[in-house]
Amino acid sequence: MMDRNADAPWSKFDPEVYVDLNYRTPLEVDLLIVRLLRDYFSRCFAGGVPDSVRGVDVGAGANLYPALSMLPWCEKLLLLEYARPNVEYLERQASPEGYDAVWDRFWDVLREADAYRDLEPRNRFGEIVRVERANLLDLDGQRRWDIGTMFFVADSMSECPDEFRRGVRCFMDVLNEGAPFAAAFMKESVGYRVGEHWYPAYRVNEDRVRASLEPFTAELEIHDLHHMVRSGHEGMILALGRRNSAIAAP
Ligand SMILES: C[S@@+](CC[C@H](N)C(=O)[O-])C[C@H]1O[C@@H](n2cnc3c(N)ncnc32)[C@H](O)[C@@H]1O
């Protein structure tokens, strides 16, 4: 029996344990991803930033760096997440106390680039970020955003190939035509443990990621990052691109 998204213990997801496992001590591969995000979005907006850009991070969980990478470009930034403990974690991060110091190391990499340098990220994060509980698989293109990220979600929420492809499609359907996006995937993940609980994954490689994204993209670059984070997967895949014409999507 394959574990479907609805079968996993999302209500027991522990964001503090997850941060300890993944982000408390920044990994080289995450810092590399942050550099690639920073430089890609800077290139996308090199000709100027349009008025009122709205951004979204889908399945934001306990990771602020995708949202931080969108900070200079956005007037509003929405973090969508399904697991209640993660929703509460994100609401604390966006509260007036400011986000946790653990995220400063990631901002240090972002602020090496011009667009980020003069921003005061903690205040701005508190000002423009909103958090909302939502199921990725229910997003049907009714609401769309101008820039978006989805990190380790479509591949890290179910064992089913159809739910992986649907997750990618739902993410693509929240993007307006031409919207820059970044999506990250664990390569060949067999699932992952957070504290006492086990969460499902669908095994992807570069080809599967490309095949799932290509119908929706006008521009697509895939970085196959051969870094081991823990046993049980073989590295990370980062996809950077732009949404094609929404009408052409199958
Ligand atoms: C491996 S974590 C990734 C979290 C974070 N984006 C990161 O980069 O570390 C998977 C995330 O997907 C969320 N998730 C699982 N099923 C979801 C669904 N149906 N809709 C939205 N988010 C979901 C989980 O709660 C969790 O936050």
Coordinates of C-alpha atoms and ligand atoms in Angstrom, one line a residue:
M1 CA 0.0 0.0 0.0
M2 CA 1.3 3.4 -0.9
D3 CA 1.1 6.2 1.6
R4 CA -1.1 9.0 0.3
N5 CA -0.9 12.6 1.4
A6 CA -4.0 12.4 3.6
D7 CA -2.5 9.3 5.5
A8 CA 0.6 11.1 6.9
P9 CA 0.6 12.5 10.5
W10 CA 0.7 16.2 9.4
S11 CA -1.1 17.4 12.6
K12 CA 1.9 16.0 14.6
F13 CA 4.6 17.7 12.5
D14 CA 7.1 19.3 14.9
P15 CA 8.6 22.5 13.4
E16 CA 11.3 22.9 16.1
V17 CA 12.6 19.4 15.6
Y18 CA 12.5 19.9 11.8
V19 CA 14.5 23.2 12.1
D20 CA 17.0 21.4 14.3
L21 CA 17.4 18.6 11.8
N22 CA 17.6 20.8 8.7
Y23 CA 18.3 24.5 9.2
R24 CA 19.7 25.3 12.7
T25 CA 23.2 24.6 11.3
P26 CA 23.0 25.7 7.7
L27 CA 24.1 23.1 5.2
E28 CA 26.3 24.1 2.3
V29 CA 23.7 22.9 -0.1
D30 CA 21.0 25.2 1.3
L31 CA 23.4 28.1 1.2
L32 CA 24.1 27.2 -2.4
I33 CA 20.4 27.1 -3.2
V34 CA 19.9 30.5 -1.5
R35 CA 22.7 32.0 -3.8
L36 CA 21.0 30.5 -6.9
L37 CA 17.6 31.8 -5.8
R38 CA 19.0 35.3 -5.1
D39 CA 20.8 35.5 -8.5
Y40 CA 17.9 34.0 -10.5
F41 CA 15.2 36.4 -9.0
S42 CA 17.7 39.3 -9.4
R43 CA 18.0 38.5 -13.1
C44 CA 14.3 38.1 -13.5
F45 CA 13.7 41.6 -12.1
A46 CA 16.8 43.2 -13.6
G47 CA 14.7 45.4 -15.9
G48 CA 12.7 46.7 -12.9
V49 CA 10.2 45.5 -10.3
P50 CA 6.5 45.9 -11.4
D51 CA 4.1 47.6 -8.9
S52 CA 2.3 45.4 -6.4
V53 CA 4.0 42.0 -7.0
R54 CA 2.4 39.4 -4.8
G55 CA 4.3 36.3 -3.8
V56 CA 3.5 32.9 -2.4
D57 CA 5.4 30.1 -0.8
V58 CA 3.5 26.8 -0.9
G59 CA 4.0 24.3 1.9
A60 CA 6.2 26.8 3.6
G61 CA 6.6 24.6 6.7
A62 CA 9.4 25.5 9.0
N63 CA 11.6 27.1 6.4
L64 CA 11.8 30.9 5.8
Y65 CA 14.6 31.1 3.2
P66 CA 12.3 30.7 0.2
A67 CA 10.1 33.6 1.5
L68 CA 13.2 35.7 2.3
S69 CA 14.5 35.2 -1.2
M70 CA 11.2 36.9 -2.5
L71 CA 11.3 39.7 0.0
P72 CA 12.7 42.5 -2.2
W73 CA 10.3 41.9 -5.0
C74 CA 7.0 41.6 -3.2
E75 CA 4.4 44.0 -1.9
K76 CA 2.6 41.1 -0.2
L77 CA 3.8 37.6 0.5
L78 CA 1.6 34.7 1.5
L79 CA 2.8 31.5 3.2
L80 CA 0.5 28.6 2.6
E81 CA 0.8 25.5 4.8
Y82 CA -1.3 22.6 5.7
A83 CA 0.1 21.2 9.0
R84 CA -1.3 23.2 12.0
P85 CA 1.9 23.2 14.0
N86 CA 3.7 24.7 11.0
V87 CA 1.0 27.3 10.5
E88 CA 1.5 28.3 14.2
Y89 CA 5.3 28.3 13.7
L90 CA 5.0 30.6 10.7
E91 CA 2.5 32.9 12.5
R92 CA 5.1 33.4 15.3
Q93 CA 7.8 34.1 12.7
A94 CA 5.7 36.8 11.1
S95 CA 4.6 38.3 14.5
P96 CA 6.0 41.7 15.8
E97 CA 8.7 39.9 17.8
G98 CA 10.4 39.1 14.5
Y99 CA 11.6 35.8 13.1
D100 CA 14.1 33.5 14.9
A101 CA 17.8 34.2 14.7
V102 CA 18.3 30.9 12.9
W103 CA 17.2 32.6 9.6
D104 CA 19.9 35.3 9.8
R105 CA 22.6 33.1 8.3
F106 CA 20.4 32.7 5.2
W107 CA 19.8 36.4 5.0
D108 CA 23.5 37.0 5.2
V109 CA 23.9 35.2 1.8
L110 CA 20.9 37.1 0.3
R111 CA 22.2 40.5 1.3
E112 CA 25.4 40.0 -0.7
A113 CA 23.3 41.1 -3.7
D114 CA 22.2 44.7 -4.4
A115 CA 18.4 44.2 -4.3
Y116 CA 18.6 42.7 -0.8
R117 CA 21.4 44.8 0.7
D118 CA 19.5 47.8 2.0
L119 CA 16.4 45.9 3.2
E120 CA 15.7 45.5 6.9
P121 CA 14.4 42.0 6.5
R122 CA 12.8 41.4 10.0
N123 CA 10.5 44.5 9.8
R124 CA 9.7 43.9 6.2
F125 CA 8.9 40.2 6.8
G126 CA 6.5 41.2 9.6
E127 CA 4.9 43.8 7.4
I128 CA 4.2 42.0 4.2
V129 CA 3.9 38.3 5.2
R130 CA 0.6 36.6 5.9
V131 CA 0.1 33.0 6.8
E132 CA -2.9 30.8 5.7
R133 CA -3.8 27.2 6.2
A134 CA -4.3 25.6 2.8
N135 CA -4.1 22.2 1.1
L136 CA -1.8 22.3 -2.0
L137 CA -4.0 19.7 -3.6
D138 CA -7.1 22.0 -3.3
L139 CA -5.5 24.9 -5.1
D140 CA -7.3 25.1 -8.4
G141 CA -6.0 28.3 -10.1
Q142 CA -8.7 30.6 -8.7
R143 CA -6.1 32.7 -7.0
R144 CA -2.8 33.4 -8.7
W145 CA 0.5 35.1 -7.7
D146 CA 3.3 36.9 -9.5
I147 CA 6.2 35.0 -8.0
G148 CA 6.2 31.7 -6.1
T149 CA 8.3 29.0 -4.4
M150 CA 7.6 25.4 -3.4
F151 CA 10.4 23.7 -1.4
F152 CA 10.4 20.0 -0.7
V153 CA 6.6 19.6 -0.8
A154 CA 5.2 17.9 -3.9
D155 CA 7.9 15.1 -3.5
S156 CA 7.8 15.1 0.3
M157 CA 4.1 14.6 1.0
S158 CA 3.0 11.3 -0.5
E159 CA 4.4 8.1 -2.1
C160 CA 2.0 8.3 -5.0
P161 CA 3.2 9.3 -8.4
D162 CA -0.2 10.9 -9.2
E163 CA -0.1 13.1 -6.1
F164 CA 3.4 14.2 -7.0
R165 CA 2.3 15.3 -10.4
R166 CA -0.9 16.8 -9.1
G167 CA 1.1 18.8 -6.5
V168 CA 3.4 20.2 -9.2
R169 CA 0.4 21.1 -11.4
C170 CA -1.5 22.8 -8.5
F171 CA 1.7 24.8 -7.7
M172 CA 2.0 25.8 -11.4
D173 CA -1.6 26.8 -11.3
V174 CA -1.1 29.4 -8.6
L175 CA 1.3 31.3 -10.9
N176 CA 0.3 34.0 -13.3
E177 CA 1.7 33.9 -16.8
G178 CA 5.4 34.9 -16.8
A179 CA 5.7 34.5 -13.0
P180 CA 9.2 33.5 -11.9
F181 CA 9.3 30.5 -9.6
A182 CA 11.6 28.2 -7.7
A183 CA 10.8 24.6 -6.7
A184 CA 13.1 22.2 -4.8
F185 CA 12.9 18.5 -4.5
M186 CA 14.7 15.8 -2.5
K187 CA 16.4 13.4 -5.0
E188 CA 15.4 9.8 -4.6
S189 CA 14.0 10.3 -1.2
V190 CA 12.5 7.2 0.5
G191 CA 10.7 9.3 3.2
Y192 CA 11.8 11.1 6.2
R193 CA 11.5 11.1 10.0
V194 CA 10.7 14.2 12.1
G195 CA 11.0 13.3 15.8
E196 CA 8.7 10.3 16.4
H197 CA 6.9 10.5 13.1
W198 CA 7.6 9.2 9.6
Y199 CA 6.6 11.2 6.5
P200 CA 6.2 9.8 2.9
A201 CA 8.1 10.8 -0.2
Y202 CA 7.9 10.1 -3.9
R203 CA 11.3 9.2 -5.5
V204 CA 12.2 11.8 -8.1
N205 CA 15.3 12.4 -10.2
E206 CA 16.1 15.2 -12.6
D207 CA 14.2 13.6 -15.5
R208 CA 11.0 13.3 -13.4
V209 CA 11.2 16.8 -12.2
R210 CA 11.8 18.1 -15.7
A211 CA 8.9 16.1 -17.1
S212 CA 6.5 17.3 -14.4
L213 CA 7.4 21.0 -14.9
E214 CA 8.1 21.3 -18.6
P215 CA 4.4 21.6 -19.8
F216 CA 3.9 24.6 -17.6
T217 CA 7.1 26.5 -18.1
A218 CA 8.5 29.0 -20.6
E219 CA 12.0 29.0 -19.2
L220 CA 13.4 26.2 -17.0
E221 CA 16.8 25.5 -15.6
I222 CA 17.4 22.5 -13.4
H223 CA 20.3 22.2 -10.9
D224 CA 21.1 18.7 -9.8
L225 CA 23.0 19.2 -6.5
H226 CA 24.9 16.2 -5.5
H227 CA 25.0 16.9 -1.8
M228 CA 24.1 14.2 0.8
V229 CA 22.1 15.6 3.6
R230 CA 21.2 12.4 5.4
S231 CA 21.0 8.8 4.4
G232 CA 17.7 8.0 2.5
H233 CA 18.1 10.3 -0.4
E234 CA 20.8 11.3 -2.9
G235 CA 20.9 15.1 -3.0
M236 CA 18.6 17.9 -4.0
I237 CA 17.1 19.2 -7.2
L238 CA 16.4 22.9 -7.7
A239 CA 14.2 24.1 -10.6
L240 CA 14.2 27.7 -11.6
G241 CA 11.9 29.1 -14.3
R242 CA 9.0 31.1 -15.4
R243 CA 5.3 30.1 -15.9
N244 CA 4.2 29.9 -19.5
S245 CA 0.9 30.9 -20.8
A246 CA -1.7 29.5 -18.3
I247 CA -4.0 28.6 -21.2
A248 CA -1.5 26.3 -22.8
A249 CA -1.2 24.0 -19.8
P250 CA -2.7 20.5 -20.1
Ligands
LIG1 C1 9.6 18.4 3.9 S1 8.5 19.6 4.5 C2 9.1 21.1 3.6 C3 8.9 22.3 4.4 C4 9.6 23.6 3.9 N1 9.0 24.1 2.6 C5 11.1 23.4 3.7 O1 11.6 23.8 2.7 O2 11.8 22.9 4.5 C6 7.0 19.3 3.6 C7 5.9 20.3 3.9 O3 4.8 20.1 3.1 C8 3.6 20.3 4.0 N2 2.5 19.7 3.4 C9 2.2 18.3 3.4 N3 1.1 18.1 2.7 C10 0.6 19.3 2.3 C11 -0.5 19.7 1.5 N4 -1.4 18.8 1.1 N5 -0.7 21.0 1.3 C12 0.2 21.9 1.7 N6 1.3 21.6 2.4 C13 1.5 20.3 2.7 C14 4.1 19.8 5.3 O4 3.2 20.2 6.3 C15 5.5 20.3 5.4 O5 5.5 21.6 5.9

